[in-house]
XYZ file of C-alpha atoms in Angstrom:
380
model
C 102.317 -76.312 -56.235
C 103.548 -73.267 -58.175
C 101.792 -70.035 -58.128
C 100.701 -70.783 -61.751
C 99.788 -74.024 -60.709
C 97.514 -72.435 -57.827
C 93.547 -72.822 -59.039
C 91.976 -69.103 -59.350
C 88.710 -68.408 -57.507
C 86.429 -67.283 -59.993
C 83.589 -64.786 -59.276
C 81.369 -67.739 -59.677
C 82.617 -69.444 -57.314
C 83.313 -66.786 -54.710
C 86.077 -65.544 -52.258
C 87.870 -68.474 -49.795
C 86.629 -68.232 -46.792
C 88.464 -69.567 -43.372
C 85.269 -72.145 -42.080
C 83.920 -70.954 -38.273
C 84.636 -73.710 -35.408
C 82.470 -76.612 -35.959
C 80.669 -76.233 -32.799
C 79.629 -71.921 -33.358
C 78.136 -72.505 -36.970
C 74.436 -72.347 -36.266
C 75.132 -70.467 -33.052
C 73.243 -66.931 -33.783
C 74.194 -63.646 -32.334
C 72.669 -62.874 -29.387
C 70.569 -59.989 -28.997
C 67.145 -58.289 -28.464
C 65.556 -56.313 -31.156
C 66.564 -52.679 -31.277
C 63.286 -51.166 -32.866
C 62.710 -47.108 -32.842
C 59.108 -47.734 -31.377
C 57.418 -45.134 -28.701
C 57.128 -47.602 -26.337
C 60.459 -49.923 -25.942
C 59.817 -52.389 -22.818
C 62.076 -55.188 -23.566
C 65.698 -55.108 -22.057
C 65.385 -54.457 -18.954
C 66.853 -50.823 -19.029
C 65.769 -48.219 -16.406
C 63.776 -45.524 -17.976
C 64.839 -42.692 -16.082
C 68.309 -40.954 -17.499
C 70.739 -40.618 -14.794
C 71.467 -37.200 -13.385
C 71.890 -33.975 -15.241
C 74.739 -33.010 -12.446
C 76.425 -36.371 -13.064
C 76.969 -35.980 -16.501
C 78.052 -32.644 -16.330
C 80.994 -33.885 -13.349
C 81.336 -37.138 -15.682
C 82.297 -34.913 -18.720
C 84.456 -32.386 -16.683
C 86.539 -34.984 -15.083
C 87.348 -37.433 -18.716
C 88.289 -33.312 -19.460
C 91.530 -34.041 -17.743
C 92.533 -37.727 -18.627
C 95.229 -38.443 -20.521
C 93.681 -40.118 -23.065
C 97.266 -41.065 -25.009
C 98.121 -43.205 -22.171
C 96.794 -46.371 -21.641
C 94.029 -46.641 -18.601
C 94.939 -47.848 -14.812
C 95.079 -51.503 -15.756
C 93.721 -52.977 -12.379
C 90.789 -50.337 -12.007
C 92.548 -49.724 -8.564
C 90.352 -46.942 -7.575
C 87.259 -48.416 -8.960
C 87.466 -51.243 -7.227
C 88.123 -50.013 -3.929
C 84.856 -47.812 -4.585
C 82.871 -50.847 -5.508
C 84.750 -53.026 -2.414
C 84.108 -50.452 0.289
C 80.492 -50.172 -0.387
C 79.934 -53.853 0.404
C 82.581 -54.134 2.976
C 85.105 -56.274 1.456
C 88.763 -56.020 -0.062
C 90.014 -54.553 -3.157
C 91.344 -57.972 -4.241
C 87.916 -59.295 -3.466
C 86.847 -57.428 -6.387
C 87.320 -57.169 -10.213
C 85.102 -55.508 -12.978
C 84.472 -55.595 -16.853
C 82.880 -54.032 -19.789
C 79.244 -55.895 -18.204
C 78.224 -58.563 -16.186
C 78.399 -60.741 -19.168
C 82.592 -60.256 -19.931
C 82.690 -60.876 -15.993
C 80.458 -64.261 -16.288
C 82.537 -65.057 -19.695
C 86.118 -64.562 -17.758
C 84.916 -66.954 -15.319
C 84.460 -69.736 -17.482
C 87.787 -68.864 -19.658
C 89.082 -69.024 -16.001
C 86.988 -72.406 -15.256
C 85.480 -73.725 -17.922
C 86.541 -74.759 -21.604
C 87.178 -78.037 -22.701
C 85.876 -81.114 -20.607
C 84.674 -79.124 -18.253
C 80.782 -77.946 -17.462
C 78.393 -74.985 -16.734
C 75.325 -76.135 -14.953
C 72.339 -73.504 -14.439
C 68.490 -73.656 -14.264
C 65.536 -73.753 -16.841
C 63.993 -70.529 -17.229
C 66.694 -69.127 -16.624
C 69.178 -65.956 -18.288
C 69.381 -66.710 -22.344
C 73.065 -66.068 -22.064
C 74.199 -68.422 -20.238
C 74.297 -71.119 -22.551
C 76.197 -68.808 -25.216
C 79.049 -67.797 -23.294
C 79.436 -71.677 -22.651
C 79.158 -72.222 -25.987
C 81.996 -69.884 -27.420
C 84.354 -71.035 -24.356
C 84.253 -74.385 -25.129
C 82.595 -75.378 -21.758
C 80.109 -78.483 -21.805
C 76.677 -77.151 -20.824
C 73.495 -78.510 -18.419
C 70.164 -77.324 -17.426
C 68.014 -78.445 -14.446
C 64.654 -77.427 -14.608
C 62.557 -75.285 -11.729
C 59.334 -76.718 -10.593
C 56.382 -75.989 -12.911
C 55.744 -72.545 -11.002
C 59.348 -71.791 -11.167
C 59.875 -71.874 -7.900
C 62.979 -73.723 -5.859
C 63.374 -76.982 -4.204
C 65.614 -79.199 -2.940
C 64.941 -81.407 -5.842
C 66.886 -78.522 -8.277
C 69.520 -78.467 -5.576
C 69.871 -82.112 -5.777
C 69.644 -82.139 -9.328
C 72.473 -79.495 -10.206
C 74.278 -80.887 -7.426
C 74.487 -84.856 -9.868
C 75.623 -82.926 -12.825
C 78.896 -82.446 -11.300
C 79.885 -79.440 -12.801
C 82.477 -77.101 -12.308
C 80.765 -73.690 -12.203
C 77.230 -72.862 -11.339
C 75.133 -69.585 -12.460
C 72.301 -68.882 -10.451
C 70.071 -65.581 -11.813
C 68.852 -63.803 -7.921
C 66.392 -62.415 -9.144
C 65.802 -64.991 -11.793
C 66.163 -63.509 -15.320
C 63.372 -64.102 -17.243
C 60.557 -64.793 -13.988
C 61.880 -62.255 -11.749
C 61.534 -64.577 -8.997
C 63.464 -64.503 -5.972
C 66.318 -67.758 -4.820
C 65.953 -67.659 -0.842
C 69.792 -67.470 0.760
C 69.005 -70.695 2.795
C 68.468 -72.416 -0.751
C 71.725 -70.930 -2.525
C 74.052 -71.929 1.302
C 72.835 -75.496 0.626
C 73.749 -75.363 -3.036
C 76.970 -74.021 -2.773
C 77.594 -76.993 -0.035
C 76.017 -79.758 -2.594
C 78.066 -78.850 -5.600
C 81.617 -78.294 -3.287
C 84.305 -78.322 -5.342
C 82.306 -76.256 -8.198
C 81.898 -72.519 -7.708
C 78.865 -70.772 -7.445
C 78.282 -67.875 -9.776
C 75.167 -65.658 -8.207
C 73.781 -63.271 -10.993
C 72.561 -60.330 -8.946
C 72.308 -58.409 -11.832
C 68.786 -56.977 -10.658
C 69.305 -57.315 -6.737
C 69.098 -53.621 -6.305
C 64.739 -53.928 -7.419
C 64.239 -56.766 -4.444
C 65.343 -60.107 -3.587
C 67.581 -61.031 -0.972
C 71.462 -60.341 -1.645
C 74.315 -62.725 -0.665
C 76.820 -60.264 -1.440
C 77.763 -60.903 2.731
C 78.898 -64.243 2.182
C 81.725 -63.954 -0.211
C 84.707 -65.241 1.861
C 82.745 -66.639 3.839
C 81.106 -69.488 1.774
C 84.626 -70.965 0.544
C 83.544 -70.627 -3.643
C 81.305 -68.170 -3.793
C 80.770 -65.522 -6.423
C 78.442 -62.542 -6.973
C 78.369 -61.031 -10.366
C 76.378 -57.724 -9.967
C 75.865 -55.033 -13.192
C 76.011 -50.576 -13.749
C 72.567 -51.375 -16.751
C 69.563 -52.025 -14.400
C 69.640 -50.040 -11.501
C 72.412 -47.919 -12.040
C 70.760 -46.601 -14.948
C 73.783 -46.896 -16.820
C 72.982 -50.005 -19.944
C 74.881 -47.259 -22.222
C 77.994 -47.894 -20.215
C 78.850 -51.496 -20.277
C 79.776 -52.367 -17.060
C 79.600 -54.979 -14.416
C 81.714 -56.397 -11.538
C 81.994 -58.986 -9.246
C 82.711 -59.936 -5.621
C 84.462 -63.231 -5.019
C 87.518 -65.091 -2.845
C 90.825 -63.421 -3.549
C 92.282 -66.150 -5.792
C 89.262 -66.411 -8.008
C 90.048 -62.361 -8.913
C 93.848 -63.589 -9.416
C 92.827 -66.223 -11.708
C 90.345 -64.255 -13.979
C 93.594 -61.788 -14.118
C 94.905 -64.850 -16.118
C 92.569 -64.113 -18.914
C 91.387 -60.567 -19.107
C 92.610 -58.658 -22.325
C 95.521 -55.847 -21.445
C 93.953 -52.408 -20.276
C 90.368 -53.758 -20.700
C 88.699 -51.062 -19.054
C 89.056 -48.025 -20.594
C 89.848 -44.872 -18.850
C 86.727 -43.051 -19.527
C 84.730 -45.924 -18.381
C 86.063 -45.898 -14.999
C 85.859 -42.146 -14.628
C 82.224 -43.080 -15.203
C 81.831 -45.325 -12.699
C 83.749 -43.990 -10.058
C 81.450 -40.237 -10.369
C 77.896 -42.632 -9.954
C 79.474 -44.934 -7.004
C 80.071 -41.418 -5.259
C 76.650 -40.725 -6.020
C 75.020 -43.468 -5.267
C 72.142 -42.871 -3.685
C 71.016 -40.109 -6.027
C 71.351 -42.759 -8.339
C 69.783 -45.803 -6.830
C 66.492 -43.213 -5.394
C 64.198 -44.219 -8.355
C 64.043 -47.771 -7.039
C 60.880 -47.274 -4.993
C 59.318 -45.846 -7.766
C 59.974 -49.053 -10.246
C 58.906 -51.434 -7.135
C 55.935 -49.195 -7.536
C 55.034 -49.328 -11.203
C 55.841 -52.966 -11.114
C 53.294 -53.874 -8.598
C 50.508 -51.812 -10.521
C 51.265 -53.475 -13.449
C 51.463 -56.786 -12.144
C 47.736 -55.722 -10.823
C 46.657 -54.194 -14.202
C 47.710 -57.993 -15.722
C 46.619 -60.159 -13.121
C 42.696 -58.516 -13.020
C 43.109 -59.480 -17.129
C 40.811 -62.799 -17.393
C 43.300 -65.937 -18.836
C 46.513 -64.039 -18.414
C 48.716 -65.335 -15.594
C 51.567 -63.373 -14.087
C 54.611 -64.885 -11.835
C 55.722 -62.659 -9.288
C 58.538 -60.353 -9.589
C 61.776 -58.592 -6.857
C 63.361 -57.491 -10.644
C 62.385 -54.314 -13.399
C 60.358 -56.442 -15.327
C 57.009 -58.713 -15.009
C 57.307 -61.806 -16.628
C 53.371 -63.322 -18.412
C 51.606 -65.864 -19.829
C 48.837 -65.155 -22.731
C 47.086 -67.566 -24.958
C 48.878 -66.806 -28.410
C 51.492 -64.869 -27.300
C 53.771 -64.513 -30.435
C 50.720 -63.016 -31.762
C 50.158 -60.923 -28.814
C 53.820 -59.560 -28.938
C 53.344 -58.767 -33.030
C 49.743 -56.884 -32.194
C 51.249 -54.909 -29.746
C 54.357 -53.845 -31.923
C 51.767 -52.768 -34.516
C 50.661 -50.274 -31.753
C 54.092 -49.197 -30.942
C 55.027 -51.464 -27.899
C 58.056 -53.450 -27.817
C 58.131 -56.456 -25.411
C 60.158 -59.530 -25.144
C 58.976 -62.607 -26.608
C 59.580 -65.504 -24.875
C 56.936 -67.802 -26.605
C 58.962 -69.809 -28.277
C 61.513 -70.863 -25.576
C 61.662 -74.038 -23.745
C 59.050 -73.885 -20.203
C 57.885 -70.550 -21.248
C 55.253 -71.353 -23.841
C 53.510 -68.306 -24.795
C 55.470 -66.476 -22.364
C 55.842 -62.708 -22.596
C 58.112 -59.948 -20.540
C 57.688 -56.793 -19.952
C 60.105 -53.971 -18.326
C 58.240 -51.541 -16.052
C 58.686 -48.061 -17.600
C 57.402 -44.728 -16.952
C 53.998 -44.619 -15.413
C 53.465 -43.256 -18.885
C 54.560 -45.946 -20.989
C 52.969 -48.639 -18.434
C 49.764 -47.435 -19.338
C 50.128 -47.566 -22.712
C 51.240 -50.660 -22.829
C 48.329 -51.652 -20.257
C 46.084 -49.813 -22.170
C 47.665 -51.681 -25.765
C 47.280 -55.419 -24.183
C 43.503 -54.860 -22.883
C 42.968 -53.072 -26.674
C 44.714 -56.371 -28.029
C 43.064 -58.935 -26.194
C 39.613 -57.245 -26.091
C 38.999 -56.157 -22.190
C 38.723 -52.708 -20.357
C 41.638 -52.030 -18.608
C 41.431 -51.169 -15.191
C 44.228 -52.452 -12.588
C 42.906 -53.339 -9.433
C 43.899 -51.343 -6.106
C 45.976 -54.479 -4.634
C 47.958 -57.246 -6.491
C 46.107 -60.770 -6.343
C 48.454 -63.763 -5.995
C 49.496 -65.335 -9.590
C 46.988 -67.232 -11.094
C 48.425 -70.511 -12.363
């Protein structure tokens, strides 16, 4: 066909437009609401800052990087930070801008086509994108009706016969602990497939297996700076696995992914560590007197929690969440997702914005606040 032959696109009928893949067109971004509201308790971030002394090093240090040049491409001495601190080798070790490019390299590294993610219901709302936009088939097993582990969800993930595995330790959105015992049989039931352990909140509780990689043959541990770090404006995560699982997510990364300044950040807070990691007490804390102020609440039930955040049940939650917005108090909503009917979280804050948001749920629901001196055992 000639150019004058060629059919014009009218304003009426609008620009051509290339058509998405068939299998991302009602996929919707991912994301929590960002809302300017006094009290924002809904992603999990840490509520302290970090540092005043870190940010001052962070900002005289990026003062000499040659920012023309491209970064160091293998992060060498990030990664020998990040290795040494857990006792394992440099090529044992491989970050990412988040937890979330580490878990997606994985499965452009071992998933795609006719090949599957497996992972449990509740689990992290992720999971199921990242297989989606690499292609990778997709399974969930459910936890028992308190969310709790069995051998029953070993057995189960174990017939799916998939080729990767994501466990959330502690689960993401219950906050519930996986004992070790239960992941060492797992990662022996599913054998080929590996094991990806989401410690992305291991630092507020739970039980790390971190120890095990190399020694349990396909085991990885995906670990994030944004929870206790203090460091969600960063974008950073990292992961501990067998030597040729780091060579073969090499395969995919993009070239230079980690940019210079990025690393300069994370290399000043890993030699600061424990100034940054000394609020943790303080969130274990806040999260048991909030799991107290909920649990003494008549009809609300409240799972316990080793994480930053206190997952609960309320009758007519998606109400709930919209009445407390209206008094400035973000949470997530979980209502609507499958096994979490009326199902709300909540990130533990400053003492100061745990009260209000105590104090805006017993306002809400019509009680007196007033959190016990002990936390009772979930009501279910």
């Amino acid at each position: 066909m000639t150019p004058a032959q060629t059919p014009a696109h009218t304003a009426a009928q609008g620009p051509a437009r290339t058509p998405v893949r068939p299998d991302l067109a009602d996929l919707e971004p991912y994301g929590a609401p960002q809302l300017d509201v006094p009290v924002r308790l809904n992603t999990n971030e840490t509520a302290e800052r970090p540092p005043e002394d870190y940010l001052r090093e962070v900002g005289r240090r990026i003062q000499s990087l040659d920012l023309n040049r491209y970064p160091d491409r293998p992060h060498t001495r990030l990664r020998e930070l990040l290795a040494a601190r857990v006792d394992l080798a440099v090529g044992q070790t491989w970050a990412a801008n988040g937890s979330n490019e580490v878990l997606a390299q994985v499965l452009q590294a071992y998933g795609g086509p006719g090949r599957m993610l497996a992972t449990v219901r509740p689990g992290y709302s992720m999971y199921p994108v990242l297989a989606r936009v690499t292609a990778t088939g997709f399974h969930e097993v459910d936890l028992a009706d308190d969310f709790s582990w069995s051998d029953r969800v070993v057995d189960d993930l174990a017939a799916t016969r998939a080729d990767v595995v994501f466990v959330p330790n502690p689960n993401n959105p219950t906050g519930m602990r996986v004992p070790s015992a239960v992941l060492a049989a797992l990662h022996d039931a599913i054998a080929p497939a590996l094991l990806v352990v989401d410690e992305a909140y291991v630092e507020f509780g739970g039980e790390s297996v971190v120890g095990h990689v190399g020694e349990w043959d396909r085991l990885v541990v995906s670990r994030t700076f944004s929870k206790a770090f203090r460091l969600a404006g960063l974008r950073l995560g990292y992961m501990h696995a067998p030597d040729w699982v780091v060579d073969d997510v090499r395969r995919v990364r993009l070239p230079y992914h980690l940019d210079a300044i990025k690393q300069v950040a994370a290399e000043v807070a890993l030699e600061r560590e424990g100034t940054f990691l000394d609020h943790r007490a303080r969130v274990a804390s806040e999260r048991e007197r909030v799991r107290g102020a909920l649990a003494a609440i008549d009809d609300v039930v409240v799972w316990p929690s080793d994480a930053n955040f206190v997952l609960f049940r309320v009758a007519d939650a998606g109400q709930v969440f919209r009445a407390l917005l209206d008094r400035g108090v973000l949470v997530r909503d979980f209502s609507t997702a499958p096994r979490l009917h009326d199902c709300l979280r909540v990130t533990i804050g400053t003492a100061e914005e745990n009260d209000e948001f105590v104090a805006a749920l017993a306002d809400v629901l019509g009680v007196v606040p007033g959190p016990p001196t002990s936390t009772p055992a979930p009501r279910r």
